[in-house]
Amino acid sequence: MNLEIIKADMKRVEDRSFVGSTVFTLENHSSPYEITFFSTRGTEWDYSLSFAGEPGSEEQFLEVDALLENDDDVYNQLLDAALDTQEIPEEEA
């Protein structure tokens, strides 16, 4: 299944936790998706999946949710896309 990343971002917020997201499309799916990531330390991540725009097929949404749960490579590709956009403050470099 071909995955295309449309945009991604990751920020460190005031409490030093990480919040980011990746918008992506999948081949043969009618709507783009957005996965939002959250981590207090940047090591273990929680995520939330939603449609990036107008809602699409619930069946396709559930397929993507199952894909993220079962395919670490796809999940990591989306997380890495967000992490790659993060700017490291000079005091941490």
Backbone as XML, in Angstrom:
<?xml version="1.0"?>
<chain id="A" units="angstrom">
  <residue number="1" name="MET">
    <atom name="N" x="0.857" y="-1.175" z="0.000"/>
    <atom name="CA" x="0.000" y="0.000" z="0.000"/>
    <atom name="C" x="0.902" y="1.238" z="0.000"/>
  </residue>
  <residue number="2" name="ASN">
    <atom name="N" x="0.753" y="2.068" z="-1.018"/>
    <atom name="CA" x="1.578" y="3.271" z="-1.130"/>
    <atom name="C" x="1.073" y="4.365" z="-0.206"/>
  </residue>
  <residue number="3" name="LEU">
    <atom name="N" x="2.004" y="4.955" z="0.515"/>
    <atom name="CA" x="1.713" y="6.019" z="1.461"/>
    <atom name="C" x="2.433" y="7.272" z="0.987"/>
  </residue>
  <residue number="4" name="GLU">
    <atom name="N" x="1.723" y="8.402" z="0.974"/>
    <atom name="CA" x="2.338" y="9.678" z="0.604"/>
    <atom name="C" x="2.149" y="10.664" z="1.753"/>
  </residue>
  <residue number="5" name="ILE">
    <atom name="N" x="3.259" y="11.220" z="2.217"/>
    <atom name="CA" x="3.208" y="12.208" z="3.290"/>
    <atom name="C" x="2.995" y="13.584" z="2.674"/>
  </residue>
  <residue number="6" name="ILE">
    <atom name="N" x="1.967" y="14.272" z="3.121"/>
    <atom name="CA" x="1.630" y="15.596" z="2.603"/>
    <atom name="C" x="2.336" y="16.678" z="3.418"/>
  </residue>
  <residue number="7" name="LYS">
    <atom name="N" x="2.254" y="16.573" z="4.736"/>
    <atom name="CA" x="2.967" y="17.530" z="5.595"/>
    <atom name="C" x="3.139" y="16.908" z="6.970"/>
  </residue>
  <residue number="8" name="ALA">
    <atom name="N" x="4.112" y="17.436" z="7.697"/>
    <atom name="CA" x="4.388" y="16.932" z="9.039"/>
    <atom name="C" x="4.990" y="18.048" z="9.877"/>
  </residue>
  <residue number="9" name="ASP">
    <atom name="N" x="4.807" y="17.939" z="11.189"/>
    <atom name="CA" x="5.460" y="18.879" z="12.097"/>
    <atom name="C" x="5.556" y="18.267" z="13.489"/>
  </residue>
  <residue number="10" name="MET">
    <atom name="N" x="6.499" y="18.789" z="14.261"/>
    <atom name="CA" x="6.688" y="18.353" z="15.647"/>
    <atom name="C" x="7.204" y="19.552" z="16.429"/>
  </residue>
  <residue number="11" name="LYS">
    <atom name="N" x="6.633" y="19.761" z="17.606"/>
    <atom name="CA" x="7.050" y="20.874" z="18.460"/>
    <atom name="C" x="7.216" y="20.385" z="19.887"/>
  </residue>
  <residue number="12" name="ARG">
    <atom name="N" x="8.069" y="21.066" z="20.595"/>
    <atom name="CA" x="8.201" y="20.847" z="22.029"/>
    <atom name="C" x="7.468" y="21.994" z="22.705"/>
  </residue>
  <residue number="13" name="VAL">
    <atom name="N" x="6.532" y="21.658" z="23.579"/>
    <atom name="CA" x="5.707" y="22.678" z="24.214"/>
    <atom name="C" x="6.277" y="23.054" z="25.579"/>
  </residue>
  <residue number="14" name="GLU">
    <atom name="N" x="5.646" y="24.035" z="26.225"/>
    <atom name="CA" x="6.175" y="24.614" z="27.460"/>
    <atom name="C" x="6.507" y="23.596" z="28.542"/>
  </residue>
  <residue number="15" name="ASP">
    <atom name="N" x="5.700" y="22.558" z="28.678"/>
    <atom name="CA" x="5.973" y="21.565" z="29.726"/>
    <atom name="C" x="7.025" y="20.543" z="29.292"/>
  </residue>
  <residue number="16" name="ARG">
    <atom name="N" x="7.694" y="20.803" z="28.161"/>
    <atom name="CA" x="8.778" y="19.994" z="27.600"/>
    <atom name="C" x="8.287" y="18.707" z="26.935"/>
  </residue>
  <residue number="17" name="SER">
    <atom name="N" x="6.978" y="18.544" z="26.807"/>
    <atom name="CA" x="6.448" y="17.389" z="26.092"/>
    <atom name="C" x="6.463" y="17.678" z="24.591"/>
  </residue>
  <residue number="18" name="PHE">
    <atom name="N" x="6.254" y="16.649" z="23.808"/>
    <atom name="CA" x="6.272" y="16.755" z="22.355"/>
    <atom name="C" x="4.862" y="16.584" z="21.804"/>
  </residue>
  <residue number="19" name="VAL">
    <atom name="N" x="4.500" y="17.427" z="20.841"/>
    <atom name="CA" x="3.223" y="17.323" z="20.142"/>
    <atom name="C" x="3.510" y="17.515" z="18.658"/>
  </residue>
  <residue number="20" name="GLY">
    <atom name="N" x="3.032" y="16.584" z="17.848"/>
    <atom name="CA" x="3.269" y="16.693" z="16.416"/>
    <atom name="C" x="2.195" y="15.976" z="15.627"/>
  </residue>
  <residue number="21" name="SER">
    <atom name="N" x="2.275" y="16.118" z="14.314"/>
    <atom name="CA" x="1.299" y="15.446" z="13.463"/>
    <atom name="C" x="1.876" y="15.213" z="12.077"/>
  </residue>
  <residue number="22" name="THR">
    <atom name="N" x="1.280" y="14.253" z="11.391"/>
    <atom name="CA" x="1.623" y="13.961" z="10.007"/>
    <atom name="C" x="0.322" y="13.785" z="9.235"/>
  </residue>
  <residue number="23" name="VAL">
    <atom name="N" x="0.193" y="14.499" z="8.125"/>
    <atom name="CA" x="-0.951" y="14.344" z="7.227"/>
    <atom name="C" x="-0.474" y="13.475" z="6.072"/>
  </residue>
  <residue number="24" name="PHE">
    <atom name="N" x="-1.282" y="12.470" z="5.717"/>
    <atom name="CA" x="-0.860" y="11.522" z="4.694"/>
    <atom name="C" x="-2.054" y="10.967" z="3.925"/>
  </residue>
  <residue number="25" name="THR">
    <atom name="N" x="-1.752" y="10.413" z="2.768"/>
    <atom name="CA" x="-2.763" y="9.723" z="1.973"/>
    <atom name="C" x="-2.287" y="8.299" z="1.727"/>
  </residue>
  <residue number="26" name="LEU">
    <atom name="N" x="-3.248" y="7.433" z="1.482"/>
    <atom name="CA" x="-2.959" y="6.055" z="1.117"/>
    <atom name="C" x="-3.585" y="5.758" z="-0.236"/>
  </residue>
  <residue number="27" name="GLU">
    <atom name="N" x="-2.897" y="4.956" z="-1.001"/>
    <atom name="CA" x="-3.377" y="4.562" z="-2.321"/>
    <atom name="C" x="-4.774" y="3.938" z="-2.202"/>
  </residue>
  <residue number="28" name="ASN">
    <atom name="N" x="-5.661" y="4.337" z="-3.089"/>
    <atom name="CA" x="-7.039" y="3.838" z="-3.168"/>
    <atom name="C" x="-7.932" y="4.271" z="-2.001"/>
  </residue>
  <residue number="29" name="HIS">
    <atom name="N" x="-7.497" y="5.241" z="-1.221"/>
    <atom name="CA" x="-8.341" y="5.795" z="-0.160"/>
    <atom name="C" x="-8.817" y="7.169" z="-0.602"/>
  </residue>
  <residue number="30" name="SER">
    <atom name="N" x="-10.067" y="7.466" z="-0.317"/>
    <atom name="CA" x="-10.676" y="8.680" z="-0.848"/>
    <atom name="C" x="-10.329" y="9.945" z="-0.063"/>
  </residue>
  <residue number="31" name="SER">
    <atom name="N" x="-9.909" y="9.808" z="1.189"/>
    <atom name="CA" x="-9.664" y="10.984" z="2.031"/>
    <atom name="C" x="-8.279" y="10.926" z="2.660"/>
  </residue>
  <residue number="32" name="PRO">
    <atom name="N" x="-7.662" y="12.092" z="2.873"/>
    <atom name="CA" x="-6.386" y="12.115" z="3.603"/>
    <atom name="C" x="-6.631" y="11.935" z="5.104"/>
  </residue>
  <residue number="33" name="TYR">
    <atom name="N" x="-5.594" y="11.492" z="5.790"/>
    <atom name="CA" x="-5.656" y="11.247" z="7.225"/>
    <atom name="C" x="-4.637" y="12.117" z="7.947"/>
  </residue>
  <residue number="34" name="GLU">
    <atom name="N" x="-4.883" y="12.344" z="9.229"/>
    <atom name="CA" x="-3.914" y="13.031" z="10.073"/>
    <atom name="C" x="-3.699" y="12.193" z="11.323"/>
  </residue>
  <residue number="35" name="ILE">
    <atom name="N" x="-2.440" y="11.911" z="11.605"/>
    <atom name="CA" x="-2.091" y="11.231" z="12.846"/>
    <atom name="C" x="-1.392" y="12.255" z="13.734"/>
  </residue>
  <residue number="36" name="THR">
    <atom name="N" x="-1.882" y="12.386" z="14.962"/>
    <atom name="CA" x="-1.315" y="13.327" z="15.921"/>
    <atom name="C" x="-0.565" y="12.523" z="16.976"/>
  </residue>
  <residue number="37" name="PHE">
    <atom name="N" x="0.663" y="12.960" z="17.266"/>
    <atom name="CA" x="1.524" y="12.268" z="18.222"/>
    <atom name="C" x="1.695" y="13.102" z="19.483"/>
  </residue>
  <residue number="38" name="PHE">
    <atom name="N" x="1.849" y="12.420" z="20.623"/>
    <atom name="CA" x="2.133" y="13.094" z="21.887"/>
    <atom name="C" x="3.074" y="12.225" z="22.709"/>
  </residue>
  <residue number="39" name="SER">
    <atom name="N" x="4.071" y="12.852" z="23.323"/>
    <atom name="CA" x="4.980" y="12.146" z="24.221"/>
    <atom name="C" x="5.482" y="13.109" z="25.289"/>
  </residue>
  <residue number="40" name="THR">
    <atom name="N" x="5.544" y="12.641" z="26.524"/>
    <atom name="CA" x="6.060" y="13.500" z="27.588"/>
    <atom name="C" x="7.578" y="13.606" z="27.540"/>
  </residue>
  <residue number="41" name="ARG">
    <atom name="N" x="8.268" y="12.548" z="27.077"/>
    <atom name="CA" x="9.732" y="12.564" z="27.061"/>
    <atom name="C" x="10.344" y="12.360" z="25.681"/>
  </residue>
  <residue number="42" name="GLY">
    <atom name="N" x="9.531" y="11.998" z="24.709"/>
    <atom name="CA" x="10.066" y="11.736" z="23.379"/>
    <atom name="C" x="10.521" y="10.305" z="23.185"/>
  </residue>
  <residue number="43" name="THR">
    <atom name="N" x="10.104" y="9.419" z="24.080"/>
    <atom name="CA" x="10.494" y="8.017" z="23.954"/>
    <atom name="C" x="9.297" y="7.105" z="23.706"/>
  </residue>
  <residue number="44" name="GLU">
    <atom name="N" x="8.234" y="7.284" z="24.447"/>
    <atom name="CA" x="7.013" y="6.507" z="24.237"/>
    <atom name="C" x="5.936" y="7.455" z="23.731"/>
  </residue>
  <residue number="45" name="TRP">
    <atom name="N" x="5.239" y="7.019" z="22.665"/>
    <atom name="CA" x="4.324" y="7.914" z="21.959"/>
    <atom name="C" x="2.890" y="7.423" z="22.018"/>
  </residue>
  <residue number="46" name="ASP">
    <atom name="N" x="1.978" y="8.351" z="22.257"/>
    <atom name="CA" x="0.545" y="8.120" z="22.083"/>
    <atom name="C" x="0.162" y="8.759" z="20.759"/>
  </residue>
  <residue number="47" name="TYR">
    <atom name="N" x="-0.878" y="8.249" z="20.134"/>
    <atom name="CA" x="-1.313" y="8.854" z="18.877"/>
    <atom name="C" x="-2.825" y="8.845" z="18.771"/>
  </residue>
  <residue number="48" name="SER">
    <atom name="N" x="-3.298" y="9.716" z="17.896"/>
    <atom name="CA" x="-4.715" y="9.805" z="17.587"/>
    <atom name="C" x="-4.844" y="9.932" z="16.074"/>
  </residue>
  <residue number="49" name="LEU">
    <atom name="N" x="-5.716" y="9.156" z="15.489"/>
    <atom name="CA" x="-5.934" y="9.184" z="14.046"/>
    <atom name="C" x="-7.254" y="9.878" z="13.744"/>
  </residue>
  <residue number="50" name="SER">
    <atom name="N" x="-7.252" y="10.724" z="12.718"/>
    <atom name="CA" x="-8.482" y="11.396" z="12.283"/>
    <atom name="C" x="-8.390" y="11.666" z="10.785"/>
  </residue>
  <residue number="51" name="PHE">
    <atom name="N" x="-9.508" y="12.058" z="10.206"/>
    <atom name="CA" x="-9.480" y="12.510" z="8.819"/>
    <atom name="C" x="-8.860" y="13.899" z="8.796"/>
  </residue>
  <residue number="52" name="ALA">
    <atom name="N" x="-8.067" y="14.189" z="7.770"/>
    <atom name="CA" x="-7.398" y="15.489" z="7.680"/>
    <atom name="C" x="-8.332" y="16.571" z="7.168"/>
  </residue>
  <residue number="53" name="GLY">
    <atom name="N" x="-9.364" y="16.203" z="6.486"/>
    <atom name="CA" x="-10.309" y="17.179" z="5.951"/>
    <atom name="C" x="-11.718" y="16.681" z="6.185"/>
  </residue>
  <residue number="54" name="GLU">
    <atom name="N" x="-12.450" y="16.614" z="5.105"/>
    <atom name="CA" x="-13.814" y="16.095" z="5.180"/>
    <atom name="C" x="-13.785" y="14.612" z="5.542"/>
  </residue>
  <residue number="55" name="PRO">
    <atom name="N" x="-14.725" y="14.165" z="6.359"/>
    <atom name="CA" x="-14.773" y="12.746" z="6.706"/>
    <atom name="C" x="-14.945" y="11.874" z="5.466"/>
  </residue>
  <residue number="56" name="GLY">
    <atom name="N" x="-14.339" y="10.714" z="5.528"/>
    <atom name="CA" x="-14.430" y="9.767" z="4.423"/>
    <atom name="C" x="-15.078" y="8.475" z="4.892"/>
  </residue>
  <residue number="57" name="SER">
    <atom name="N" x="-14.686" y="7.394" z="4.267"/>
    <atom name="CA" x="-15.242" y="6.076" z="4.536"/>
    <atom name="C" x="-14.813" y="5.562" z="5.913"/>
  </residue>
  <residue number="58" name="GLU">
    <atom name="N" x="-15.793" y="5.170" z="6.715"/>
    <atom name="CA" x="-15.479" y="4.604" z="8.031"/>
    <atom name="C" x="-14.723" y="3.288" z="7.875"/>
  </residue>
  <residue number="59" name="GLU">
    <atom name="N" x="-15.079" y="2.516" z="6.864"/>
    <atom name="CA" x="-14.402" y="1.241" z="6.612"/>
    <atom name="C" x="-12.919" y="1.466" z="6.310"/>
  </residue>
  <residue number="60" name="GLN">
    <atom name="N" x="-12.622" y="2.457" z="5.458"/>
    <atom name="CA" x="-11.226" y="2.766" z="5.146"/>
    <atom name="C" x="-10.502" y="3.300" z="6.379"/>
  </residue>
  <residue number="61" name="PHE">
    <atom name="N" x="-11.176" y="4.108" z="7.180"/>
    <atom name="CA" x="-10.581" y="4.634" z="8.407"/>
    <atom name="C" x="-10.176" y="3.489" z="9.334"/>
  </residue>
  <residue number="62" name="LEU">
    <atom name="N" x="-11.056" y="2.518" z="9.506"/>
    <atom name="CA" x="-10.759" y="1.379" z="10.372"/>
    <atom name="C" x="-9.611" y="0.545" z="9.814"/>
  </residue>
  <residue number="63" name="GLU">
    <atom name="N" x="-9.497" y="0.462" z="8.479"/>
    <atom name="CA" x="-8.361" y="-0.227" z="7.853"/>
    <atom name="C" x="-7.052" y="0.464" z="8.218"/>
  </residue>
  <residue number="64" name="VAL">
    <atom name="N" x="-7.042" y="1.792" z="8.153"/>
    <atom name="CA" x="-5.830" y="2.555" z="8.470"/>
    <atom name="C" x="-5.489" y="2.398" z="9.946"/>
  </residue>
  <residue number="65" name="ASP">
    <atom name="N" x="-6.481" y="2.445" z="10.804"/>
    <atom name="CA" x="-6.244" y="2.274" z="12.232"/>
    <atom name="C" x="-5.619" y="0.906" z="12.510"/>
  </residue>
  <residue number="66" name="ALA">
    <atom name="N" x="-6.132" y="-0.133" z="11.879"/>
    <atom name="CA" x="-5.570" y="-1.477" z="12.041"/>
    <atom name="C" x="-4.152" y="-1.546" z="11.480"/>
  </residue>
  <residue number="67" name="LEU">
    <atom name="N" x="-3.927" y="-0.878" z="10.352"/>
    <atom name="CA" x="-2.592" y="-0.843" z="9.753"/>
    <atom name="C" x="-1.584" y="-0.231" z="10.726"/>
  </residue>
  <residue number="68" name="LEU">
    <atom name="N" x="-1.948" y="0.878" z="11.357"/>
    <atom name="CA" x="-1.052" y="1.536" z="12.310"/>
    <atom name="C" x="-0.777" y="0.659" z="13.530"/>
  </residue>
  <residue number="69" name="GLU">
    <atom name="N" x="-1.769" y="-0.085" z="13.967"/>
    <atom name="CA" x="-1.599" y="-0.972" z="15.119"/>
    <atom name="C" x="-0.704" y="-2.166" z="14.798"/>
  </residue>
  <residue number="70" name="ASN">
    <atom name="N" x="-0.755" y="-2.639" z="13.553"/>
    <atom name="CA" x="-0.093" y="-3.892" z="13.195"/>
    <atom name="C" x="1.186" y="-3.750" z="12.393"/>
  </residue>
  <residue number="71" name="ASP">
    <atom name="N" x="1.449" y="-2.592" z="11.822"/>
    <atom name="CA" x="2.619" y="-2.417" z="10.958"/>
    <atom name="C" x="3.519" y="-1.323" z="11.525"/>
  </residue>
  <residue number="72" name="ASP">
    <atom name="N" x="4.530" y="-1.746" z="12.266"/>
    <atom name="CA" x="5.444" y="-0.783" z="12.891"/>
    <atom name="C" x="6.166" y="0.072" z="11.868"/>
  </residue>
  <residue number="73" name="ASP">
    <atom name="N" x="6.446" y="-0.474" z="10.685"/>
    <atom name="CA" x="7.158" y="0.297" z="9.661"/>
    <atom name="C" x="6.343" y="1.506" z="9.208"/>
  </residue>
  <residue number="74" name="VAL">
    <atom name="N" x="5.053" y="1.315" z="8.990"/>
    <atom name="CA" x="4.191" y="2.426" z="8.573"/>
    <atom name="C" x="4.089" y="3.450" z="9.701"/>
  </residue>
  <residue number="75" name="TYR">
    <atom name="N" x="3.836" y="2.982" z="10.907"/>
    <atom name="CA" x="3.742" y="3.881" z="12.068"/>
    <atom name="C" x="5.031" y="4.679" z="12.228"/>
  </residue>
  <residue number="76" name="ASN">
    <atom name="N" x="6.172" y="3.992" z="12.177"/>
    <atom name="CA" x="7.462" y="4.667" z="12.352"/>
    <atom name="C" x="7.755" y="5.647" z="11.224"/>
  </residue>
  <residue number="77" name="GLN">
    <atom name="N" x="7.331" y="5.334" z="10.012"/>
    <atom name="CA" x="7.519" y="6.262" z="8.891"/>
    <atom name="C" x="6.774" y="7.572" z="9.156"/>
  </residue>
  <residue number="78" name="LEU">
    <atom name="N" x="5.563" y="7.478" z="9.668"/>
    <atom name="CA" x="4.768" y="8.672" z="9.965"/>
    <atom name="C" x="5.347" y="9.449" z="11.150"/>
  </residue>
  <residue number="79" name="LEU">
    <atom name="N" x="5.774" y="8.733" z="12.190"/>
    <atom name="CA" x="6.389" y="9.391" z="13.346"/>
    <atom name="C" x="7.710" y="10.045" z="12.950"/>
  </residue>
  <residue number="80" name="ASP">
    <atom name="N" x="8.531" y="9.342" z="12.183"/>
    <atom name="CA" x="9.821" y="9.896" z="11.751"/>
    <atom name="C" x="9.639" y="11.149" z="10.908"/>
  </residue>
  <residue number="81" name="ALA">
    <atom name="N" x="8.601" y="11.173" z="10.077"/>
    <atom name="CA" x="8.341" y="12.365" z="9.260"/>
    <atom name="C" x="8.103" y="13.573" z="10.157"/>
  </residue>
  <residue number="82" name="ALA">
    <atom name="N" x="7.347" y="13.378" z="11.234"/>
    <atom name="CA" x="7.098" y="14.481" z="12.172"/>
    <atom name="C" x="8.372" y="14.844" z="12.932"/>
  </residue>
  <residue number="83" name="LEU">
    <atom name="N" x="9.092" y="13.848" z="13.416"/>
    <atom name="CA" x="10.319" y="14.111" z="14.178"/>
    <atom name="C" x="11.368" y="14.828" z="13.340"/>
  </residue>
  <residue number="84" name="ASP">
    <atom name="N" x="11.439" y="14.511" z="12.060"/>
    <atom name="CA" x="12.437" y="15.128" z="11.178"/>
    <atom name="C" x="12.228" y="16.627" z="11.000"/>
  </residue>
  <residue number="85" name="THR">
    <atom name="N" x="11.050" y="17.129" z="11.327"/>
    <atom name="CA" x="10.779" y="18.564" z="11.171"/>
    <atom name="C" x="11.133" y="19.362" z="12.415"/>
  </residue>
  <residue number="86" name="GLN">
    <atom name="N" x="11.420" y="18.672" z="13.505"/>
    <atom name="CA" x="11.654" y="19.351" z="14.783"/>
    <atom name="C" x="12.986" y="20.079" z="14.773"/>
  </residue>
  <residue number="87" name="GLU">
    <atom name="N" x="12.931" y="21.317" z="15.225"/>
    <atom name="CA" x="14.154" y="22.090" z="15.412"/>
    <atom name="C" x="14.629" y="21.882" z="16.839"/>
  </residue>
  <residue number="88" name="ILE">
    <atom name="N" x="15.907" y="21.562" z="16.985"/>
    <atom name="CA" x="16.470" y="21.343" z="18.311"/>
    <atom name="C" x="16.999" y="22.673" z="18.838"/>
  </residue>
  <residue number="89" name="PRO">
    <atom name="N" x="16.465" y="23.140" z="19.977"/>
    <atom name="CA" x="16.976" y="24.392" z="20.545"/>
    <atom name="C" x="18.466" y="24.281" z="20.849"/>
  </residue>
  <residue number="90" name="GLU">
    <atom name="N" x="19.172" y="25.393" z="20.750"/>
    <atom name="CA" x="20.620" y="25.389" z="20.915"/>
    <atom name="C" x="21.070" y="24.828" z="22.254"/>
  </residue>
  <residue number="91" name="GLU">
    <atom name="N" x="20.297" y="25.042" z="23.327"/>
    <atom name="CA" x="20.727" y="24.544" z="24.624"/>
    <atom name="C" x="20.685" y="23.023" z="24.706"/>
  </residue>
  <residue number="92" name="GLU">
    <atom name="N" x="19.964" y="22.366" z="23.765"/>
    <atom name="CA" x="19.887" y="20.913" z="23.761"/>
    <atom name="C" x="20.833" y="20.299" z="22.753"/>
  </residue>
  <residue number="93" name="ALA">
    <atom name="N" x="21.356" y="21.086" z="21.829"/>
    <atom name="CA" x="22.209" y="20.550" z="20.767"/>
    <atom name="C" x="23.572" y="20.167" z="21.297"/>
  </residue>
</chain>
